[in-house]
Amino acid sequence: MPTDTVLVDELRIRYADSGTGDGPVILLTSPWPESLLAFRRVWPELARTRRLVAVDLPGFGHSEGRPELLTPSAMGEFLGHFITRLDLGVPHVVGPDVGASAVLFLAAQHPGAVRSLVVGGGGVAYPLEVTGTLADIIAAPGIEVFEGQDIRATIGETVEPVVPRDREPEVWEDYVSAYENGRFAQSARFVRSYPEQLPLLRDLLPGIRVPVHVFAAADDPLVPVSNGEYLAARIPGSKLTILPASHFAWEEIPDQFAAIVANWVTRAEAGAVGSGQ
């Protein structure tokens, strides 16, 4: 995954670009607390036929950020600017985890900006339906409580199951170093905005007209399957797939995840999805 940086809205943004493939682009947004390297296992398969671009969202991974961008609606607007800046046309967008709500805002408020979506693994339901550490982060009295954490220990332990430090030390370090020096506390602003942002998204979902494939992980300890069911019930013509995985499905079952993306993009291009098919 060759990475580079680009200046978008005066922020230095890290992205990866396969530079190969014809036709529309597949844009993948980074999950949290990982980075765009979370897609290293699906990248080879998807890059065989399509140009892939992955981006570290502002304030996540190794991209610069600003507090005012750390809400789903603002992040959706920023993604539109990123797409324009890199001249990506009308891409298919894969938004796992924190990217899910952002790309849904983008599709709802700018109907011509994306061709199709694959989303899941992020808190989207309102009233909130999140558990475990994610629920604790949202309920905390302020981001100050995260500033004194040993990030190398907490993030390192979180990602260890999908990126063992002894086997992939460079990827492990990429994830952990992305959230040091107060960056984890700042990035938490995004999910802490859910109580105010998700009611807005709820009202927009029925207006989304691009093909949307929703995924949920059966054993996700942070984001219950009910979030996927919530989206599927509100987005016209959407499809829901429940995956045999925990929270990091894109890393745990990369072959199946890549197949879902590739199939959905192919069907969207052929006009075979979007009406409950």
Backbone as numpy.savetxt, mean C-alpha at the origin, in Angstrom:
# Nx Ny Nz CAx CAy CAz Cx Cy Cz
15.63 -4.90 -8.24 14.79 -3.72 -8.24 15.67 -2.47 -8.24
16.00 -1.95 -9.41 16.85 -0.75 -9.47 16.09 0.46 -8.93
16.67 1.13 -7.93 15.99 2.25 -7.29 16.63 3.58 -7.70
15.82 4.62 -7.61 16.27 5.96 -7.93 15.44 6.91 -7.06
15.69 8.19 -7.17 14.87 9.18 -6.47 14.43 10.25 -7.46
13.31 10.87 -7.14 12.77 11.93 -7.98 12.16 12.99 -7.05
12.23 14.23 -7.46 11.67 15.32 -6.67 10.21 15.52 -7.09
9.31 15.33 -6.12 7.88 15.53 -6.35 7.35 16.44 -5.25
6.76 17.54 -5.62 6.25 18.51 -4.64 7.31 18.86 -3.60
8.55 19.04 -4.07 9.69 19.44 -3.24 10.10 18.38 -2.24
9.71 17.14 -2.45 10.13 16.02 -1.61 10.93 15.03 -2.44
12.01 14.51 -1.86 12.81 13.51 -2.53 12.16 12.15 -2.29
11.67 11.54 -3.37 10.89 10.30 -3.29 11.68 9.15 -3.91
11.79 8.04 -3.17 12.47 6.86 -3.69 11.49 5.98 -4.44
11.93 5.47 -5.57 11.09 4.57 -6.34 11.96 3.54 -7.06
11.33 2.49 -7.53 11.99 1.48 -8.34 11.25 1.39 -9.66
11.98 1.16 -10.74 11.37 1.14 -12.07 12.01 0.02 -12.87
11.19 -0.93 -13.32 11.73 -2.05 -14.11 12.18 -1.58 -15.48
11.56 -0.49 -15.98 11.94 0.03 -17.28 11.64 -0.89 -18.43
10.86 -1.93 -18.19 10.58 -2.92 -19.23 9.08 -3.12 -19.36
8.68 -3.78 -20.41 7.28 -4.10 -20.62 6.56 -3.04 -21.42
5.58 -3.47 -22.16 4.80 -2.56 -22.99 3.45 -2.29 -22.34
2.81 -1.23 -22.83 1.47 -0.95 -22.36 1.45 -0.28 -21.01
0.28 -0.28 -20.36 0.11 0.42 -19.08 1.04 -0.09 -17.99
1.35 0.79 -17.08 2.26 0.51 -15.97 1.48 -0.10 -14.80
2.16 -0.94 -14.02 1.65 -1.36 -12.71 2.43 -0.58 -11.66
1.73 0.21 -10.86 2.34 1.00 -9.79 2.03 0.35 -8.45
3.07 0.08 -7.66 2.92 -0.56 -6.35 3.34 0.42 -5.26
2.50 0.57 -4.24 2.82 1.50 -3.15 3.33 0.74 -1.93
4.31 1.31 -1.27 4.99 0.63 -0.17 4.09 0.38 1.04
4.21 -0.81 1.65 3.50 -1.08 2.90 4.30 -0.57 4.10
3.69 -0.63 5.27 4.29 -0.12 6.51 4.32 -1.22 7.55
5.43 -1.47 8.25 6.67 -0.70 8.31 7.77 -1.28 7.42
7.43 -1.54 6.19 8.41 -2.03 5.23 8.83 -0.89 4.31
9.17 -1.23 3.09 9.52 -0.25 2.07 9.18 -0.88 0.73
9.54 -0.23 -0.35 9.26 -0.79 -1.67 9.95 -2.13 -1.89
10.98 -2.45 -1.10 11.63 -3.76 -1.23 10.71 -4.90 -0.81
9.57 -4.59 -0.23 8.58 -5.61 0.10 8.11 -6.34 -1.15
8.30 -5.73 -2.33 7.84 -6.34 -3.57 8.93 -7.11 -4.30
10.08 -7.31 -3.65 11.20 -7.98 -4.32 10.84 -9.40 -4.76
9.92 -10.06 -4.08 9.58 -11.44 -4.42 8.54 -11.54 -5.51
7.74 -10.51 -5.72 6.76 -10.53 -6.80 7.29 -9.82 -8.05
8.34 -9.05 -7.88 8.89 -8.22 -8.96 9.29 -9.03 -10.19
10.08 -10.10 -10.06 10.53 -10.82 -11.27 9.38 -11.35 -12.11
8.36 -11.90 -11.48 7.24 -12.46 -12.23 6.44 -11.36 -12.92
6.11 -10.30 -12.20 5.29 -9.25 -12.78 6.04 -8.46 -13.85
7.36 -8.34 -13.70 8.15 -7.55 -14.65 8.36 -8.27 -15.98
7.95 -9.51 -16.06 8.14 -10.25 -17.31 7.31 -9.67 -18.44
6.16 -9.12 -18.13 5.27 -8.64 -19.19 4.86 -7.18 -19.04
5.14 -6.57 -17.88 4.71 -5.21 -17.66 5.84 -4.35 -17.11
5.74 -3.07 -17.36 6.64 -2.14 -16.67 6.11 -1.94 -15.27
6.98 -2.14 -14.29 6.62 -1.98 -12.89 7.29 -0.74 -12.32
6.54 -0.02 -11.50 7.10 1.08 -10.72 6.61 0.89 -9.29
7.53 0.88 -8.33 7.17 0.82 -6.92 7.65 2.11 -6.26
6.87 2.60 -5.29 7.21 3.88 -4.67 7.14 3.77 -3.15
8.14 4.36 -2.50 8.06 4.59 -1.06 7.21 5.84 -0.87
6.03 5.67 -0.29 5.15 6.81 -0.09 5.82 7.87 0.79
5.47 9.13 0.66 6.08 10.18 1.48 5.97 9.86 2.97
7.11 9.91 3.66 7.13 9.62 5.09 7.26 8.14 5.41
7.25 7.30 4.40 7.41 5.85 4.57 8.65 5.39 3.81
9.15 4.21 4.19 10.35 3.73 3.52 11.45 4.78 3.59
12.08 5.04 2.45 13.17 6.01 2.43 12.83 7.25 1.61
11.56 7.62 1.62 11.14 8.87 0.98 10.95 9.95 2.04
11.26 11.18 1.66 10.98 12.31 2.53 9.48 12.48 2.69
9.09 13.13 3.77 7.66 13.34 3.99 7.38 14.67 4.66
6.09 14.99 4.75 5.61 16.16 5.48 4.37 15.75 6.26
4.17 16.27 7.46 3.00 15.86 8.26 1.68 16.01 7.54
1.53 17.07 6.74 0.24 17.30 6.10 -0.09 16.27 5.01
0.89 15.48 4.59 0.63 14.43 3.61 0.25 13.10 4.25
0.36 13.02 5.56 0.17 11.74 6.24 -1.28 11.50 6.64
-2.14 11.59 5.64 -3.54 11.16 5.74 -3.86 10.45 4.43
-4.81 9.53 4.42 -5.14 8.84 3.17 -5.56 9.76 2.04
-6.37 10.78 2.32 -6.83 11.66 1.25 -5.69 12.47 0.66
-4.82 13.02 1.52 -3.67 13.80 1.04 -2.69 12.90 0.29
-2.51 11.67 0.78 -1.60 10.75 0.11 -2.13 10.37 -1.26
-3.46 10.23 -1.39 -4.03 9.95 -2.69 -3.74 11.07 -3.68
-3.87 12.31 -3.22 -3.55 13.45 -4.08 -2.09 13.43 -4.50
-1.22 13.11 -3.53 0.20 13.06 -3.85 0.49 11.99 -4.90
-0.15 10.83 -4.78 0.07 9.78 -5.76 -0.28 10.25 -7.17
-1.33 11.04 -7.26 -1.67 11.61 -8.56 -0.55 12.47 -9.11
0.08 13.24 -8.24 1.21 14.08 -8.66 2.40 13.22 -9.06
2.64 12.14 -8.31 3.75 11.24 -8.63 3.54 10.60 -10.00
2.33 10.15 -10.27 2.01 9.53 -11.56 2.28 10.52 -12.70
1.88 11.75 -12.51 2.10 12.77 -13.53 3.58 13.08 -13.69
4.29 13.19 -12.55 5.72 13.55 -12.59 6.53 12.50 -13.33
6.20 11.22 -13.17 6.94 10.15 -13.85 6.32 9.77 -15.19
5.27 10.49 -15.59 4.63 10.26 -16.87 4.21 8.79 -17.01
3.47 8.30 -16.01 3.06 6.90 -15.98 1.73 6.65 -16.69
1.15 7.68 -17.24 -0.11 7.49 -17.94 -1.25 7.19 -16.97
-2.01 6.15 -17.28 -3.11 5.71 -16.42 -2.75 4.30 -15.94
-2.07 4.19 -14.81 -1.54 2.89 -14.37 -2.58 2.04 -13.64
-2.29 0.76 -13.60 -2.95 -0.13 -12.66 -2.20 0.04 -11.34
-2.92 0.14 -10.22 -2.26 0.44 -8.95 -2.52 -0.67 -7.93
-1.44 -1.11 -7.30 -1.51 -2.11 -6.23 -1.20 -1.39 -4.93
-2.19 -1.35 -4.02 -2.05 -0.61 -2.78 -2.28 -1.50 -1.57
-1.25 -2.16 -1.07 -1.42 -2.94 0.16 -1.25 -2.07 1.40
-1.81 -2.51 2.52 -1.57 -1.88 3.82 -1.96 -0.40 3.78
-1.07 0.51 4.17 -1.42 1.92 4.21 -1.77 2.49 2.84
-1.28 1.82 1.79 -1.59 2.30 0.45 -3.03 2.10 0.04
-3.73 1.16 0.71 -5.09 0.83 0.29 -6.01 2.04 0.35
-6.08 2.69 1.50 -6.98 3.83 1.64 -6.56 4.99 0.74
-5.25 5.17 0.56 -4.77 6.27 -0.27 -5.18 6.09 -1.73
-4.99 4.89 -2.26 -5.32 4.69 -3.68 -6.83 4.67 -3.89
-7.60 4.28 -2.88 -9.05 4.35 -3.00 -9.52 5.81 -3.07
-8.91 6.68 -2.26 -9.23 8.10 -2.36 -8.88 8.62 -3.75
-7.72 8.23 -4.27 -7.30 8.67 -5.60 -8.32 8.24 -6.66
-8.73 6.97 -6.63 -9.66 6.46 -7.63 -11.02 7.11 -7.52
-11.45 7.41 -6.28 -12.76 7.99 -6.07 -12.81 9.47 -6.49
-11.75 10.20 -6.20 -11.77 11.64 -6.44 -11.21 12.04 -7.80
-10.48 11.11 -8.45 -9.93 11.37 -9.78 -10.16 10.13 -10.64
-11.37 9.94 -11.12 -11.75 8.70 -11.81 -10.87 8.31 -12.98
-10.27 9.29 -13.67 -9.45 8.96 -14.82 -7.99 8.72 -14.50
-7.64 8.70 -13.23 -6.23 8.63 -12.85 -5.67 7.22 -12.86
-6.52 6.21 -12.66 -6.06 4.82 -12.57 -6.91 3.93 -13.46
-6.36 2.80 -13.87 -7.08 1.88 -14.74 -7.74 0.76 -13.95
-7.08 0.29 -12.89 -7.66 -0.72 -12.01 -6.91 -0.69 -10.69
-7.48 -1.33 -9.66 -6.86 -1.38 -8.34 -6.82 -2.81 -7.82
-5.75 -3.11 -7.09 -5.67 -4.29 -6.22 -5.32 -3.75 -4.84
-6.24 -3.88 -3.88 -6.05 -3.26 -2.57 -6.40 -4.23 -1.45
-5.77 -4.03 -0.29 -6.10 -4.84 0.87 -5.03 -4.75 1.93
-5.32 -5.36 3.07 -4.34 -5.41 4.15 -4.22 -4.13 4.95
-5.11 -3.16 4.72 -5.07 -1.91 5.47 -6.41 -1.63 6.11
-6.38 -0.85 7.17 -7.62 -0.46 7.83 -8.43 0.45 6.93
-9.65 0.04 6.60 -10.50 0.84 5.73 -11.93 0.96 6.27
-12.33 0.06 7.14 -13.72 0.02 7.61 -13.97 1.12 8.64
-15.18 1.64 8.62 -15.62 2.57 9.65 -17.04 2.21 10.08
-17.27 2.04 11.39 -16.35 2.16 12.51 -15.10 1.26 12.36
-14.02 1.68 13.00 -12.74 0.99 12.87 -12.84 -0.48 13.24
-12.17 -1.31 12.44 -12.08 -2.73 12.72 -10.62 -3.15 12.58
-9.81 -2.71 13.52 -8.40 -3.06 13.56 -8.07 -3.62 14.95
-7.02 -4.41 15.02 -6.69 -5.10 16.26 -5.19 -5.01 16.55
-4.80 -5.57 17.67 -3.39 -5.70 18.00 -2.65 -4.39 18.07
-1.41 -4.41 17.61 -0.54 -3.23 17.67 -1.11 -2.06 16.90
-1.75 -2.32 15.78 -2.32 -1.23 14.99 -3.39 -0.48 15.78
-4.25 -1.21 16.47 -5.27 -0.58 17.30 -4.63 0.25 18.41
-3.54 -0.27 18.98 -2.85 0.45 20.05 -2.25 1.76 19.54
-1.67 1.74 18.34 -1.07 2.94 17.77 -2.13 4.01 17.53
-3.27 3.61 17.02 -4.34 4.56 16.75 -4.90 5.15 18.04
-4.97 4.32 19.09 -5.57 4.76 20.36 -4.61 5.49 21.28
-3.32 5.50 20.96 -2.33 6.15 21.83 -2.64 7.64 21.98
-2.27 8.23 23.12 -2.59 9.65 23.35 -1.89 10.62 22.41
-0.76 10.21 21.84 -0.04 11.09 20.92 1.14 10.36 20.33
1.73 10.90 19.26 2.86 10.22 18.63 4.12 10.30 19.49
4.09 11.16 20.52 5.26 11.28 21.38 5.59 9.97 22.08
4.58 9.13 22.30 4.83 7.87 23.01 5.69 6.93 22.19
5.81 7.17 20.88 6.61 6.28 20.03 8.02 6.80 19.82
8.29 8.03 20.23 9.58 8.63 19.94 10.72 8.02 20.73
10.42 7.45 21.89 11.49 6.86 22.70 11.67 5.37 22.47
10.95 4.80 21.52 11.04 3.37 21.28 12.38 2.98 20.67
12.80 1.76 20.95 13.96 1.18 20.29 13.48 0.64 18.95
13.55 1.47 17.93 12.98 1.12 16.63 13.65 -0.09 16.01
14.97 -0.20 16.18 15.65 -1.35 15.59 15.13 -2.65 16.19
14.78 -2.60 17.46 14.26 -3.80 18.10 12.81 -4.06 17.71
11.97 -3.03 17.79 10.53 -3.23 17.55 10.23 -3.51 16.08
10.77 -2.71 15.18 10.53 -2.94 13.76 11.25 -4.21 13.32
12.45 -4.40 13.82 13.20 -5.61 13.47 12.43 -6.88 13.82
11.83 -6.89 14.99 11.05 -8.06 15.41 9.79 -8.21 14.56
9.19 -7.11 14.19 7.96 -7.14 13.39 8.20 -7.75 12.02
9.29 -7.39 11.38 9.53 -7.85 10.00 10.36 -9.14 9.93
10.92 -9.56 11.04 11.78 -10.75 11.06 11.12 -11.98 10.42
9.82 -12.25 10.64 9.23 -13.45 10.04 9.25 -13.46 8.51
9.23 -12.29 7.87 9.20 -12.26 6.41 10.53 -11.84 5.79
11.42 -11.29 6.59 12.75 -10.95 6.10 13.75 -11.25 7.21
14.12 -12.53 7.37 15.07 -12.92 8.43 16.39 -12.16 8.30
16.82 -11.59 9.39 18.02 -10.76 9.35 19.25 -11.54 8.91
19.32 -12.82 9.26 20.50 -13.59 8.91 20.52 -14.01 7.45
19.35 -13.98 6.77 19.28 -14.41 5.37 19.19 -13.24 4.41
18.55 -12.16 4.82 18.42 -10.98 3.96 18.78 -9.73 4.75
20.03 -9.63 5.17 20.42 -8.51 6.04 20.22 -7.14 5.40
20.40 -7.02 4.09 20.28 -5.72 3.45 18.82 -5.26 3.43
17.90 -6.20 3.19 16.48 -5.83 3.18 16.03 -5.51 4.60
16.44 -6.33 5.56 16.10 -6.09 6.97 16.56 -4.69 7.38
17.78 -4.36 7.01 18.33 -3.05 7.36 17.57 -1.93 6.66
17.17 -2.16 5.42 16.41 -1.16 4.69 15.11 -0.83 5.42
14.41 -1.86 5.88 13.16 -1.65 6.60 13.40 -0.91 7.92
14.33 -1.41 8.70 14.54 -0.86 10.05 15.05 0.57 9.99
16.04 0.82 9.14 16.63 2.16 9.07 15.64 3.19 8.54
14.61 2.73 7.82 13.62 3.65 7.26 12.83 4.38 8.34
12.78 3.81 9.55 11.90 4.37 10.58 12.65 4.82 11.83
13.97 4.92 11.72 14.76 5.46 12.83 14.67 6.99 12.86
15.26 7.55 13.91 15.38 9.01 14.04 14.02 9.72 13.99
13.04 9.13 14.66 11.74 9.74 14.78 10.79 9.50 13.62
11.24 8.80 12.59 10.39 8.61 11.42 9.21 7.67 11.69
9.39 6.70 12.59 8.25 5.83 12.88 7.13 6.64 13.55
7.49 7.47 14.51 6.48 8.28 15.20 5.75 9.17 14.20
6.49 9.76 13.29 5.85 10.62 12.29 4.95 9.82 11.35
5.41 8.65 10.93 4.61 7.83 10.01 3.32 7.36 10.66
3.32 7.23 11.99 2.10 6.80 12.70 0.96 7.80 12.53
1.28 9.03 12.15 0.22 10.02 11.91 -0.80 9.50 10.90
-0.32 8.71 9.94 -1.20 8.25 8.87 -2.34 7.40 9.42
-2.02 6.35 10.17 -3.08 5.48 10.68 -3.88 6.16 11.78
-3.26 7.09 12.48 -3.97 7.81 13.54 -5.01 8.79 12.96
-4.94 9.02 11.65 -5.94 9.87 11.01 -7.18 9.08 10.58
-7.15 7.76 10.74 -8.26 6.93 10.28 -9.63 7.34 10.86
-9.72 7.63 12.16 -11.05 7.98 12.70 -11.71 9.16 11.98
-10.93 10.11 11.47 -11.49 11.25 10.75 -11.59 10.99 9.25
-10.65 10.20 8.72 -10.58 10.01 7.27 -11.49 8.91 6.74
-11.64 7.83 7.48 -12.38 6.69 6.94 -13.88 6.96 6.76
-14.52 7.80 7.58 -15.91 8.14 7.25 -16.03 8.85 5.90
-15.04 9.67 5.56 -15.04 10.34 4.25 -14.90 9.32 3.13
-14.00 8.36 3.34 -13.80 7.32 2.33 -15.05 6.48 2.16
-15.70 6.13 3.26 -16.92 5.33 3.21 -17.94 5.93 2.24
-18.09 7.24 2.29 -19.09 7.89 1.45 -18.67 7.94 -0.02
-17.37 7.79 -0.29 -16.87 7.86 -1.66 -16.85 6.49 -2.35
-16.79 5.42 -1.58 -16.60 4.08 -2.16 -17.63 3.71 -3.22
-18.92 3.98 -3.02 -19.89 3.58 -4.05 -19.70 4.27 -5.39
-18.95 5.35 -5.41 -18.72 6.08 -6.65 -17.52 5.61 -7.44
-16.75 4.66 -6.92 -15.58 4.16 -7.63 -16.03 3.29 -8.79
-15.55 3.58 -9.99 -16.00 2.88 -11.18 -14.91 2.07 -11.88
-13.69 2.11 -11.40 -12.65 1.28 -12.00 -12.71 -0.12 -11.38
-12.21 -1.14 -12.08 -12.20 -2.50 -11.52 -11.33 -2.58 -10.26
-11.88 -3.13 -9.20 -11.18 -3.21 -7.91 -11.17 -4.66 -7.43
-9.98 -5.20 -7.23 -9.82 -6.52 -6.62 -9.35 -6.30 -5.19
-10.17 -6.72 -4.24 -9.86 -6.58 -2.82 -9.29 -7.89 -2.30
-8.20 -7.81 -1.54 -7.68 -9.01 -0.90 -7.67 -8.80 0.61
-7.80 -9.90 1.32 -7.70 -9.90 2.77 -6.98 -11.16 3.18
-6.25 -11.10 4.29 -5.50 -12.26 4.77 -6.25 -12.92 5.91
-6.44 -14.22 5.79 -7.27 -14.96 6.75 -6.73 -14.87 8.17
-5.41 -14.78 8.32 -4.80 -14.82 9.65 -4.11 -13.50 10.02
-4.61 -12.41 9.46 -4.00 -11.10 9.73 -4.29 -10.70 11.18
-3.24 -10.48 12.01 -3.44 -10.12 13.41 -3.73 -8.63 13.62
-3.67 -7.85 12.55 -3.85 -6.40 12.66 -5.09 -5.90 11.95
-5.36 -6.46 10.78 -6.45 -5.99 9.92 -7.37 -7.17 9.61
-8.45 -7.34 10.35 -9.35 -8.48 10.13 -9.94 -8.51 8.72
-10.35 -9.70 8.33 -10.96 -9.91 7.01 -12.16 -9.00 6.80
-12.81 -8.60 7.87 -13.99 -7.75 7.75 -13.71 -6.46 6.99
-12.46 -6.00 6.99 -12.12 -4.81 6.21 -12.26 -5.07 4.71
-11.83 -6.24 4.27 -12.00 -6.60 2.87 -13.46 -6.77 2.51
-14.22 -7.39 3.40 -15.65 -7.57 3.16 -16.37 -6.24 3.08
-15.93 -5.30 3.90 -16.49 -3.94 3.92 -16.33 -3.28 2.56
-15.12 -3.37 1.99 -14.89 -2.76 0.68 -15.70 -3.46 -0.41
-15.69 -4.78 -0.39 -16.38 -5.53 -1.44 -17.88 -5.25 -1.44
-18.43 -4.95 -0.26 -19.87 -4.67 -0.16 -20.21 -3.27 -0.66
-19.23 -2.39 -0.77 -19.51 -0.99 -1.09 -18.99 -0.53 -2.44
-18.04 -1.25 -3.02 -17.49 -0.84 -4.32 -18.17 -1.65 -5.42
-18.89 -1.01 -6.31 -19.61 -1.74 -7.36 -18.68 -2.60 -8.21
-19.09 -3.86 -8.43 -18.35 -4.74 -9.32 -17.03 -5.24 -8.78
-16.72 -5.01 -7.50 -15.43 -5.43 -6.95 -15.42 -6.93 -6.68
-14.22 -7.47 -6.54 -14.02 -8.88 -6.25 -13.21 -9.01 -4.98
-13.53 -9.99 -4.14 -12.81 -10.21 -2.89 -12.16 -11.58 -2.90
-10.86 -11.62 -2.55 -10.13 -12.87 -2.38 -9.55 -12.90 -0.98
-9.81 -13.97 -0.25 -9.23 -14.15 1.08 -8.02 -15.08 0.96
-6.88 -14.57 1.35 -5.62 -15.27 1.14 -5.19 -16.06 2.38
-4.52 -17.19 2.19 -4.01 -17.98 3.30 -2.68 -17.40 3.81
-2.78 -16.28 4.50 -1.57 -15.57 4.92 -1.83 -14.80 6.20
-0.75 -14.24 6.74 -0.84 -13.33 7.87 -0.87 -11.91 7.31
-0.21 -10.96 7.96 -0.35 -9.57 7.50 0.43 -9.26 6.23
1.57 -9.91 6.01 2.46 -9.56 4.90 2.27 -10.52 3.73
1.08 -10.59 3.19 0.76 -11.56 2.14 1.68 -11.43 0.93
2.04 -10.21 0.54 2.88 -9.97 -0.63 4.28 -10.57 -0.46
4.69 -10.79 0.79 5.98 -11.44 1.04 5.82 -12.91 1.41
4.74 -13.25 2.07 4.53 -14.63 2.54 4.15 -15.58 1.42
3.28 -15.13 0.52 2.84 -15.98 -0.59 3.00 -15.20 -1.90
4.24 -14.87 -2.26 4.47 -13.98 -3.40 3.95 -14.53 -4.73
4.04 -15.84 -4.93 3.56 -16.40 -6.20 2.07 -16.18 -6.36
1.31 -16.44 -5.30 -0.13 -16.26 -5.37 -0.50 -14.79 -5.49
0.22 -13.95 -4.76 -0.05 -12.51 -4.81 0.23 -11.98 -6.21
1.35 -12.36 -6.79 1.70 -11.91 -8.14 0.68 -12.39 -9.16
0.20 -13.61 -8.98 -0.79 -14.15 -9.91 -2.09 -13.36 -9.86
-2.50 -12.96 -8.66 -3.72 -12.16 -8.52 -3.56 -10.83 -9.27
-2.42 -10.17 -9.06 -2.19 -8.89 -9.72 -2.16 -9.06 -11.23
-1.37 -10.04 -11.71 -1.23 -10.24 -13.15 -2.57 -10.56 -13.81
-3.34 -11.43 -13.17 -4.64 -11.82 -13.72 -5.60 -10.64 -13.75
-5.61 -9.86 -12.67 -6.54 -8.73 -12.60 -6.20 -7.67 -13.65
-4.92 -7.40 -13.81 -4.49 -6.41 -14.80 -4.87 -6.89 -16.21
-4.62 -8.16 -16.49 -4.94 -8.70 -17.82 -6.43 -8.61 -18.10
-7.24 -8.96 -17.11 -8.69 -8.92 -17.28 -9.21 -7.49 -17.39
-8.60 -6.59 -16.61 -9.01 -5.19 -16.69 -8.70 -4.61 -18.06
-7.55 -4.99 -18.61 -7.17 -4.53 -19.95 -8.15 -5.04 -21.00
-8.65 -6.25 -20.77 -9.55 -6.85 -21.74 -11.00 -6.43 -21.52
-11.25 -5.65 -20.45 -12.61 -5.23 -20.16 -13.47 -6.33 -19.58
-12.81 -7.33 -18.96 -13.54 -8.50 -18.44 -13.87 -8.38 -16.98
-13.56 -7.26 -16.34 -13.88 -7.05 -14.93 -14.49 -5.68 -14.77
-15.19 -5.51 -13.63 -15.79 -4.22 -13.36 -17.29 -4.29 -13.23
-17.87 -5.45 -13.52 -19.33 -5.60 -13.39 -19.66 -6.83 -12.58
-18.86 -7.07 -11.54 -19.12 -8.21 -10.67 -18.56 -9.49 -11.23
-17.72 -9.42 -12.29 -17.18 -10.63 -12.90 -15.92 -11.08 -12.19
